[in-house]
PDB file of C-alpha atoms in Angstrom:
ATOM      1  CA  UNK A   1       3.867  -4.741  16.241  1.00  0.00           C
ATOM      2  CA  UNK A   2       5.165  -3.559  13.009  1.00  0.00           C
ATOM      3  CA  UNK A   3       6.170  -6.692  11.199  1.00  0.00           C
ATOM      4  CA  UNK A   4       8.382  -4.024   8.410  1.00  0.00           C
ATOM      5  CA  UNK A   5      10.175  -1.396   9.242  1.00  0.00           C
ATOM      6  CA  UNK A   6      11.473   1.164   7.423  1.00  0.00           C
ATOM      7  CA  UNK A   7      13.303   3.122   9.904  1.00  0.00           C
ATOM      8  CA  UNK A   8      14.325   6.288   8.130  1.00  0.00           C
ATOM      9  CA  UNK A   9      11.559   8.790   7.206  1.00  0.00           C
ATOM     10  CA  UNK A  10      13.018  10.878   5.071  1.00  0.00           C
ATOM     11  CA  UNK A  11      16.320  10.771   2.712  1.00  0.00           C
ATOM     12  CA  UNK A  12      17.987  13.398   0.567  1.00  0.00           C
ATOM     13  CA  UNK A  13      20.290  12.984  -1.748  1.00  0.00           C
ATOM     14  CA  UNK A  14      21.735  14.555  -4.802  1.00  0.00           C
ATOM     15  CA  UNK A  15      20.703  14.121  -8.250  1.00  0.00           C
ATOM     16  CA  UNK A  16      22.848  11.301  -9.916  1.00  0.00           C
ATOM     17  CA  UNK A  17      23.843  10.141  -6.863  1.00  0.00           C
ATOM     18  CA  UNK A  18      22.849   6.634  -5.268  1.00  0.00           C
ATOM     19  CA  UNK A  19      20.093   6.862  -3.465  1.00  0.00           C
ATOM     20  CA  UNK A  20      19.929   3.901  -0.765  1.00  0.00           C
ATOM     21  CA  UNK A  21      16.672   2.848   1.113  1.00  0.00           C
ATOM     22  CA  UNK A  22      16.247   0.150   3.555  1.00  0.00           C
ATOM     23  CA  UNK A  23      13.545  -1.878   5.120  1.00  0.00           C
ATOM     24  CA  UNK A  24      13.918  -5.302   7.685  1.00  0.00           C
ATOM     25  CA  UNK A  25      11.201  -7.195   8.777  1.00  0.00           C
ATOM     26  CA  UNK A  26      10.904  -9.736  11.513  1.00  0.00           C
ATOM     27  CA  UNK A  27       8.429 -12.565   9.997  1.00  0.00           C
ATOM     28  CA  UNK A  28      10.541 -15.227   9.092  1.00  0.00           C
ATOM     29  CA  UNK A  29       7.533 -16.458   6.730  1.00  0.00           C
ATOM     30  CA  UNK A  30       8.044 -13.439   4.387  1.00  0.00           C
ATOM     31  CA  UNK A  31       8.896 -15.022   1.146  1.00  0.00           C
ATOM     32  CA  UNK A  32       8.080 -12.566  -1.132  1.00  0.00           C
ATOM     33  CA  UNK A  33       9.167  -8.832  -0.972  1.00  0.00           C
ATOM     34  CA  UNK A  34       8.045  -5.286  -2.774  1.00  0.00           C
ATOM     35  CA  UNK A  35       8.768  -1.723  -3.138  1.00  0.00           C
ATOM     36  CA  UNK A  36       6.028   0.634  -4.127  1.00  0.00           C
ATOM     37  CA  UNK A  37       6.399   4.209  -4.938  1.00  0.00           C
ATOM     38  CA  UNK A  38       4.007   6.981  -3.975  1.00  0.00           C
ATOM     39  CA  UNK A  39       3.522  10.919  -5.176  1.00  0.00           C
ATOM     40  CA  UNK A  40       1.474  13.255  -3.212  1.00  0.00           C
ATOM     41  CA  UNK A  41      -2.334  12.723  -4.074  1.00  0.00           C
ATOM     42  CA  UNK A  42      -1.903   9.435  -6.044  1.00  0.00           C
ATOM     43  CA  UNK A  43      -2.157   6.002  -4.974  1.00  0.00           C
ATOM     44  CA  UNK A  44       1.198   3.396  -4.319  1.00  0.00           C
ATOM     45  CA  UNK A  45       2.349   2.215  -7.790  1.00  0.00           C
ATOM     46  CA  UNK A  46       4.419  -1.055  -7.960  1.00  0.00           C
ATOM     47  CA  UNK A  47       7.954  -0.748  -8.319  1.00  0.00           C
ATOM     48  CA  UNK A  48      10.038  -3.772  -7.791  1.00  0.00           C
ATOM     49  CA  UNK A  49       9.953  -6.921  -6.516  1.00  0.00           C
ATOM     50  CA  UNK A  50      11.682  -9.729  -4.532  1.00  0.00           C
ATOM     51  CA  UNK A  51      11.328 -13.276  -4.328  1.00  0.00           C
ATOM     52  CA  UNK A  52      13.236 -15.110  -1.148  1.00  0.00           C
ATOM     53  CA  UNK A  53      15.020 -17.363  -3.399  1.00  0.00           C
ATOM     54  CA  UNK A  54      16.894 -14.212  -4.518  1.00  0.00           C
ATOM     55  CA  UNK A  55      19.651 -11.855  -3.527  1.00  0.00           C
ATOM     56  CA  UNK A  56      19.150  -9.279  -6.245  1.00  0.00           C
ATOM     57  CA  UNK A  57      17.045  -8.278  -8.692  1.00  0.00           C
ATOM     58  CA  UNK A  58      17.625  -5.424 -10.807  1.00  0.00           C
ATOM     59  CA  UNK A  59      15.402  -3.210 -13.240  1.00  0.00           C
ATOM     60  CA  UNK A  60      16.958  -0.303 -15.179  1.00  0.00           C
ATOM     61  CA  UNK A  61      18.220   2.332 -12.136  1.00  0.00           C
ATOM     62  CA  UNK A  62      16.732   0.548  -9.442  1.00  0.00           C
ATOM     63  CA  UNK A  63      17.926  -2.535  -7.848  1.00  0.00           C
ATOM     64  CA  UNK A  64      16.580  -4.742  -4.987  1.00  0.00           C
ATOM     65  CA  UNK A  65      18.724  -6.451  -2.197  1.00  0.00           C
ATOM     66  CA  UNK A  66      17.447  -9.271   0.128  1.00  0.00           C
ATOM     67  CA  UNK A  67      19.565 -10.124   2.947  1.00  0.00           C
ATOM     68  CA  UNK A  68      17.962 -13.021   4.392  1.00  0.00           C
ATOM     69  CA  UNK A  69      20.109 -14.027   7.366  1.00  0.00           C
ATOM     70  CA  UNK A  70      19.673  -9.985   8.457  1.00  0.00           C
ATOM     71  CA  UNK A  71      16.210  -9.670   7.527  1.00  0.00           C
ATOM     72  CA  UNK A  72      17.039  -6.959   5.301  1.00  0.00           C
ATOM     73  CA  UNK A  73      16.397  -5.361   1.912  1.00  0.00           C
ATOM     74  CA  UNK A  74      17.268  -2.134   0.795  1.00  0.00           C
ATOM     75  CA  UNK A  75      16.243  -0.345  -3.095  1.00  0.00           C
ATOM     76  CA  UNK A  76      19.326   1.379  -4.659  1.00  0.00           C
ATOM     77  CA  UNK A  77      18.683   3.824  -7.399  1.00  0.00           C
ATOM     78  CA  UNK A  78      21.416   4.959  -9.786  1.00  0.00           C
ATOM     79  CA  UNK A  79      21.439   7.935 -10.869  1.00  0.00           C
ATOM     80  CA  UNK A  80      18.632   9.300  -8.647  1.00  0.00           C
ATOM     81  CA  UNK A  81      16.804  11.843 -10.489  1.00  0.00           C
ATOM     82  CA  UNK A  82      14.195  14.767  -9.409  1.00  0.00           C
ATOM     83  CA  UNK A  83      11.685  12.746 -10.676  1.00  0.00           C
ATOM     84  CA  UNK A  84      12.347  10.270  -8.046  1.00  0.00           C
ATOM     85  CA  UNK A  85      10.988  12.514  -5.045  1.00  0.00           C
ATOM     86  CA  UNK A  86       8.394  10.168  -3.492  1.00  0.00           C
ATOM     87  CA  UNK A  87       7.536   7.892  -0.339  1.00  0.00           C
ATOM     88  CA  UNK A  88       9.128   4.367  -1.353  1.00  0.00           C
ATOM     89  CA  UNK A  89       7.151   1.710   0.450  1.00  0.00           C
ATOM     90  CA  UNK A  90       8.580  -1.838   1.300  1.00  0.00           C
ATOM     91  CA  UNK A  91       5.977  -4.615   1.272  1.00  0.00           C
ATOM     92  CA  UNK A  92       6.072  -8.564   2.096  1.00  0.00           C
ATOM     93  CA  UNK A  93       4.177 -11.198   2.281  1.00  0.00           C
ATOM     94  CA  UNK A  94       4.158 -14.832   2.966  1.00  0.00           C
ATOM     95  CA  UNK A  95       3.845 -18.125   0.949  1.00  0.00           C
ATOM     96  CA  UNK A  96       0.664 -18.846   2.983  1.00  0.00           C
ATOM     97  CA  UNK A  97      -1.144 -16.118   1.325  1.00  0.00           C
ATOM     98  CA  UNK A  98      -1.281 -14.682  -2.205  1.00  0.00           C
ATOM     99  CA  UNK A  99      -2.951 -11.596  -1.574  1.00  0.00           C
ATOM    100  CA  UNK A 100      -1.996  -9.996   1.601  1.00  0.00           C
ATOM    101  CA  UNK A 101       0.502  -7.012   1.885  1.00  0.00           C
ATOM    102  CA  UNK A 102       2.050  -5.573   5.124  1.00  0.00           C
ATOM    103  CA  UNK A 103       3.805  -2.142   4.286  1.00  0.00           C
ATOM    104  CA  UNK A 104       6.866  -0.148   6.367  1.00  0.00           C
ATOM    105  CA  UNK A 105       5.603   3.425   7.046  1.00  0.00           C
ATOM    106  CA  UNK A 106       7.589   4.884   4.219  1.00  0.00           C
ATOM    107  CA  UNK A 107      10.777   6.806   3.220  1.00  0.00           C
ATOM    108  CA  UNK A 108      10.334  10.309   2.265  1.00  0.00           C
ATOM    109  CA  UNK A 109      13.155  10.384  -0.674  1.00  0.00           C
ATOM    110  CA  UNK A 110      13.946  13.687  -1.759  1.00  0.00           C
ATOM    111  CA  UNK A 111      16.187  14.032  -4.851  1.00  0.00           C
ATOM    112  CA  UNK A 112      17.638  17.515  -4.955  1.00  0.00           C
ATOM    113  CA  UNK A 113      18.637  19.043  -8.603  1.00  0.00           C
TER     114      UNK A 113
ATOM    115  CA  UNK B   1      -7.714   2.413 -18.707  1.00  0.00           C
ATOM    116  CA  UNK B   2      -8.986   5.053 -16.278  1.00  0.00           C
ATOM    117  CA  UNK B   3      -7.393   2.925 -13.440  1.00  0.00           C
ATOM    118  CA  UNK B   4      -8.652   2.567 -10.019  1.00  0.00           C
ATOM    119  CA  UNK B   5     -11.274   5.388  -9.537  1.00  0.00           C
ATOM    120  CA  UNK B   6     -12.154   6.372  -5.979  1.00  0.00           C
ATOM    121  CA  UNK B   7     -15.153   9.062  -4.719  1.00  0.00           C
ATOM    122  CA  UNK B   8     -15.054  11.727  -2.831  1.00  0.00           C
ATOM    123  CA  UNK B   9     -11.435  12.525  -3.148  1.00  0.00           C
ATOM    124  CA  UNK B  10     -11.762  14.166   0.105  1.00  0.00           C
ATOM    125  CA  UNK B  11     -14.663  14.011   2.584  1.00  0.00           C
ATOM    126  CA  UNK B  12     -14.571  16.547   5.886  1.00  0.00           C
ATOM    127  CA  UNK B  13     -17.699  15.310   8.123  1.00  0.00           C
ATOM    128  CA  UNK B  14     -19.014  15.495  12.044  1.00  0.00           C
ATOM    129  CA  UNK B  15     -18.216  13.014  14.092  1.00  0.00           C
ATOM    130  CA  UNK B  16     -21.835  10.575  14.256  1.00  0.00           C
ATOM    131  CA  UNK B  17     -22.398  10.673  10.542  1.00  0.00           C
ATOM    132  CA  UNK B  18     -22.539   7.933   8.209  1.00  0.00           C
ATOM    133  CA  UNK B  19     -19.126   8.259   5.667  1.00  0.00           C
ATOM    134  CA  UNK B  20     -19.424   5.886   2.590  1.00  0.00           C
ATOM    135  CA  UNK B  21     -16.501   6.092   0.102  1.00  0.00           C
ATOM    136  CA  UNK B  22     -16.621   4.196  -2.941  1.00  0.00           C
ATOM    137  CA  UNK B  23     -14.044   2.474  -6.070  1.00  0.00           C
ATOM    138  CA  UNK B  24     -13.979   0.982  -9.482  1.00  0.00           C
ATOM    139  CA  UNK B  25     -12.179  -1.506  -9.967  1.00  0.00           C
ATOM    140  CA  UNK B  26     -10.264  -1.641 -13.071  1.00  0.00           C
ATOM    141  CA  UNK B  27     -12.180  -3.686 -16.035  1.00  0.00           C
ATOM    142  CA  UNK B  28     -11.074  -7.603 -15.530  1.00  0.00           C
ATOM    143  CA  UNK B  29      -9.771  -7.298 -12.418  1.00  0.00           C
ATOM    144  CA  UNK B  30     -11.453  -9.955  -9.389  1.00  0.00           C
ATOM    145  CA  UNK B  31      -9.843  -8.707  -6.565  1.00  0.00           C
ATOM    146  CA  UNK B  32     -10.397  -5.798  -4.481  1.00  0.00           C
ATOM    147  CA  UNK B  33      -8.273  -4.902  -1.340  1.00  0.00           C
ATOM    148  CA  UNK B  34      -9.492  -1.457   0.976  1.00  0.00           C
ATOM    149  CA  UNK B  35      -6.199   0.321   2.787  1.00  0.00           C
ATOM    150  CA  UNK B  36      -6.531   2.376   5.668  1.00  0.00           C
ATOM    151  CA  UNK B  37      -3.234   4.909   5.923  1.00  0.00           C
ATOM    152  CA  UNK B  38      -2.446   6.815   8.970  1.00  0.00           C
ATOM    153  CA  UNK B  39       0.960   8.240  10.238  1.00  0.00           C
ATOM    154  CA  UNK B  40       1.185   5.902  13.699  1.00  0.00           C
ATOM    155  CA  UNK B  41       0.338   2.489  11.300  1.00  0.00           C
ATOM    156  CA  UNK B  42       1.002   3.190   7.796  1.00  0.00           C
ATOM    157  CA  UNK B  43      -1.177   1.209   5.299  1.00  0.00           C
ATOM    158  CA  UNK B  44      -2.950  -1.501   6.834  1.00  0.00           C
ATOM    159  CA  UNK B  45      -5.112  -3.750   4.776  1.00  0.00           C
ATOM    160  CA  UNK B  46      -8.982  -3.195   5.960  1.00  0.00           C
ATOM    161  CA  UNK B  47     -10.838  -5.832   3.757  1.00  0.00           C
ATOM    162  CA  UNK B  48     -10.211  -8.318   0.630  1.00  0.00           C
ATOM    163  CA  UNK B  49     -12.628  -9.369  -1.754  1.00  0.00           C
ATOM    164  CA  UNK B  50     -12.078 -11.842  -4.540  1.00  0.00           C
ATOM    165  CA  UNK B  51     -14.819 -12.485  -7.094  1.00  0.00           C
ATOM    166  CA  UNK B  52     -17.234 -10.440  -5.086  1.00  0.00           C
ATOM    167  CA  UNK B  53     -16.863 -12.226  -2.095  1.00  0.00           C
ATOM    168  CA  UNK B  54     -15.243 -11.049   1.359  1.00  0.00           C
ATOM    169  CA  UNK B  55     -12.735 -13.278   1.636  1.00  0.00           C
ATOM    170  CA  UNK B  56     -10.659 -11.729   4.685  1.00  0.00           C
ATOM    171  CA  UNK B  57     -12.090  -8.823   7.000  1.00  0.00           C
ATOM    172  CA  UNK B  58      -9.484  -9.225   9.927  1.00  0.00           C
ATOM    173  CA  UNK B  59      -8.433  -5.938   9.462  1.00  0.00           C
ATOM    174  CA  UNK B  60     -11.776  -4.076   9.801  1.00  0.00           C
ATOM    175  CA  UNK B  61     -11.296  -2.187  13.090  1.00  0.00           C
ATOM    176  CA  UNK B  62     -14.820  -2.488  14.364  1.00  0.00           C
ATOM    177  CA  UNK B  63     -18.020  -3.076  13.438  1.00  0.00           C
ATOM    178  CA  UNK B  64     -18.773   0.305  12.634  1.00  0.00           C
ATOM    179  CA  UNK B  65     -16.621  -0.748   9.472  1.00  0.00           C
ATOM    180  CA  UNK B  66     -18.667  -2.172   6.527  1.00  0.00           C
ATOM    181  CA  UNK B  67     -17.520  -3.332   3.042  1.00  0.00           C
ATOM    182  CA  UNK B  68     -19.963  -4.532   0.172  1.00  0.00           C
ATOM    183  CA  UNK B  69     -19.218  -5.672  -3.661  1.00  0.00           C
ATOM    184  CA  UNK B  70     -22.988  -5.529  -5.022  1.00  0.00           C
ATOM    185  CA  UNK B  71     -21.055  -6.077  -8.717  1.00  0.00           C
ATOM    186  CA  UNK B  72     -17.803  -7.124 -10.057  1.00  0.00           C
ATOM    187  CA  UNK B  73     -16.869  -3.405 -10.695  1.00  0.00           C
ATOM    188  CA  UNK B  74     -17.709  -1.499  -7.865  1.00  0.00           C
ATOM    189  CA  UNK B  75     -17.041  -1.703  -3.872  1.00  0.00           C
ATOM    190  CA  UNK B  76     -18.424   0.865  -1.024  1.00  0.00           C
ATOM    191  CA  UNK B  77     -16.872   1.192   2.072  1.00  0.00           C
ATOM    192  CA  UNK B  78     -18.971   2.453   5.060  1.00  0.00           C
ATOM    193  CA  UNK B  79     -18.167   4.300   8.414  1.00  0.00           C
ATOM    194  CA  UNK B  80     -21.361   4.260  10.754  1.00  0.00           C
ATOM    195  CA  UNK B  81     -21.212   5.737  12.842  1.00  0.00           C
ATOM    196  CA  UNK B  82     -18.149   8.256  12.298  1.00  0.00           C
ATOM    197  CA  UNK B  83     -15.221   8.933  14.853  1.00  0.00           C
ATOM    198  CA  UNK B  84     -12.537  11.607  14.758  1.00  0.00           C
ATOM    199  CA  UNK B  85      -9.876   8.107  14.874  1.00  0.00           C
ATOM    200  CA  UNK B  86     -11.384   7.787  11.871  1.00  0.00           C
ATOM    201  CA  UNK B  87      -9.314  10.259   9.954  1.00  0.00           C
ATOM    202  CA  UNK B  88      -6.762   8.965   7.442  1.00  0.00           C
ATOM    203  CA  UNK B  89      -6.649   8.213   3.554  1.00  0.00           C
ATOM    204  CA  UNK B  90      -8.484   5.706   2.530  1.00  0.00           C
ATOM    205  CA  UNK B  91      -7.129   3.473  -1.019  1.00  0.00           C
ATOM    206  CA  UNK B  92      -8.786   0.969  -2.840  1.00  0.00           C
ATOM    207  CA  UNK B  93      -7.126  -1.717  -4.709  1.00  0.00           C
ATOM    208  CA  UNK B  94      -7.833  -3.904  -7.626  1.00  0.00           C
ATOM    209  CA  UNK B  95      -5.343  -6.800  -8.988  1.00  0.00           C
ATOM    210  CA  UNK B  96      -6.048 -10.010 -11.262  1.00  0.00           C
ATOM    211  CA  UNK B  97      -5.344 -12.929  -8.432  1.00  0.00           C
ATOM    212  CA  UNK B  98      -2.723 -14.614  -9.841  1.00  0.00           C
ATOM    213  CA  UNK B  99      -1.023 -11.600 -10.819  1.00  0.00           C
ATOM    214  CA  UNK B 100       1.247 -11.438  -7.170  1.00  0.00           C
ATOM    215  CA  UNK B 101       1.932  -8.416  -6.838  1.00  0.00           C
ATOM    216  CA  UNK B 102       0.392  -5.529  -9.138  1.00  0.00           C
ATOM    217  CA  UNK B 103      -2.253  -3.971  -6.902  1.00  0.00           C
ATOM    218  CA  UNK B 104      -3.496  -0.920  -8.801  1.00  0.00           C
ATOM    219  CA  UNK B 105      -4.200   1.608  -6.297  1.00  0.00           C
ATOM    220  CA  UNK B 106      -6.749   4.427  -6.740  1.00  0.00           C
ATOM    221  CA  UNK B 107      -5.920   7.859  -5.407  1.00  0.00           C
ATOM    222  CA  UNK B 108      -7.501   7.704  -1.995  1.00  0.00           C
ATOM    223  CA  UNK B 109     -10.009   9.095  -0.228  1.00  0.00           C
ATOM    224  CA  UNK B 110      -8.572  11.480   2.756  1.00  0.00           C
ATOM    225  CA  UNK B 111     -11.343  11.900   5.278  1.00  0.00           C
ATOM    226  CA  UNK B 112     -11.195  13.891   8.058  1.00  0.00           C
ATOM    227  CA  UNK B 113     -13.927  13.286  10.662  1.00  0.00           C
ATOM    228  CA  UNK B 114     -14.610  16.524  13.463  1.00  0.00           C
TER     229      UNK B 114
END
């Protein structure tokens, strides 16, 4: 049973537009929450992150939402640029343990020139 | 840094044989972390090691699965034998415990068992 969900695959969108991508979950122990972004033939590379005890956190173009009553997060990026194009994953994990990450799938985001 | 450095980068073998893919670990780093993804379950966490030692192999699928640290810098992860279910990228992972949430990934390993 898939714990996150990210529920779109894929997402285009114009350069310097917003770019919206969203994930819920269903573990009510999730405290802590993470996007990772992935190119073709490279590893995930940490994006943002989350704690539970936010709503927002924000790091130059990209932003974090946590919705905790909806179990729901979603990574805005303004402007989206070309350089964007990845899979974004969404990661959590809960207070009981430090170390262990369960991902969505992934969002194919596609930034078009 | 060179980063997380995985071997082969891609591995095509017959089902039956023995697979073993292998990762550094970045210099300083005490914790190691092995990623299976696939397209029906994404990444799933395989094994975690901290300071060597397995410290949670729940996600090992069966015990055709092996993991070993024989040093603080290196980790091999072993498929014996091989099944075509098997296919997928495989990523290794180093972090610094306390450092939440910066797993370093290494590029992967796709393997692709016949």
């Amino acid at each position: 049973d898939q714990q996150v969900k990210q529920n779109s695959p894929s997402l285009s969108v114009q350069e310097g537009r917003i770019s919206i991508l969203n994930c819920d979950y269903t573990n009510s122990m999730f405290d802590y929450f993470l996007w990772y972004k992935k190119y073709p033939a490279e590893g995930p590379t940490f994006l943002i992150s989350i704690s539970s005890i936010k709503d927002k956190n924000e790091d130059g173009r990209f932003t974090v939402f946590l919705n905790k009553s909806a179990k729901h997060l979603s990574l805005h990026i303004v402007p989206s640029q070309p350089g964007d194009s990845a899979v974004y994953f969404c990661a959590a994990k809960s207070g009981g343990s430090n170390y262990k990450l369960t991902f969505g799938k992934g969002t194919l985001l596609t930034v078009n020139p | 840094d060179a980063g997380v450095i995985q071997s082969p980068r891609h591995e095509v073998t017959e089902m039956g044989q023995e697979v073993t893919l292998r990762c550094k670990l970045i210099s300083g780093h005490n914790s190691l972390f092995w990623y299976r993804q696939t397209m029906m379950r994404g990444l799933e966490l395989l094994i975690y090691f901290n300071n060597n030692v397995p410290i949670d192999d729940s996600g090992m699928p069966e015990d055709r699965f092996s993991a070993k640290m024989p040093n603080a810098s290196f980790s091999t992860l072993k498929i014996q034998p091989s099944e075509p279910r098997d296919s997928a990228v495989y990523f290794c992972a180093s972090s610094l415990t306390d450092s939440n949430e910066k797993l370093f990934f290494g590029s992967g390993t796709q393997l692709s068992v016949l």
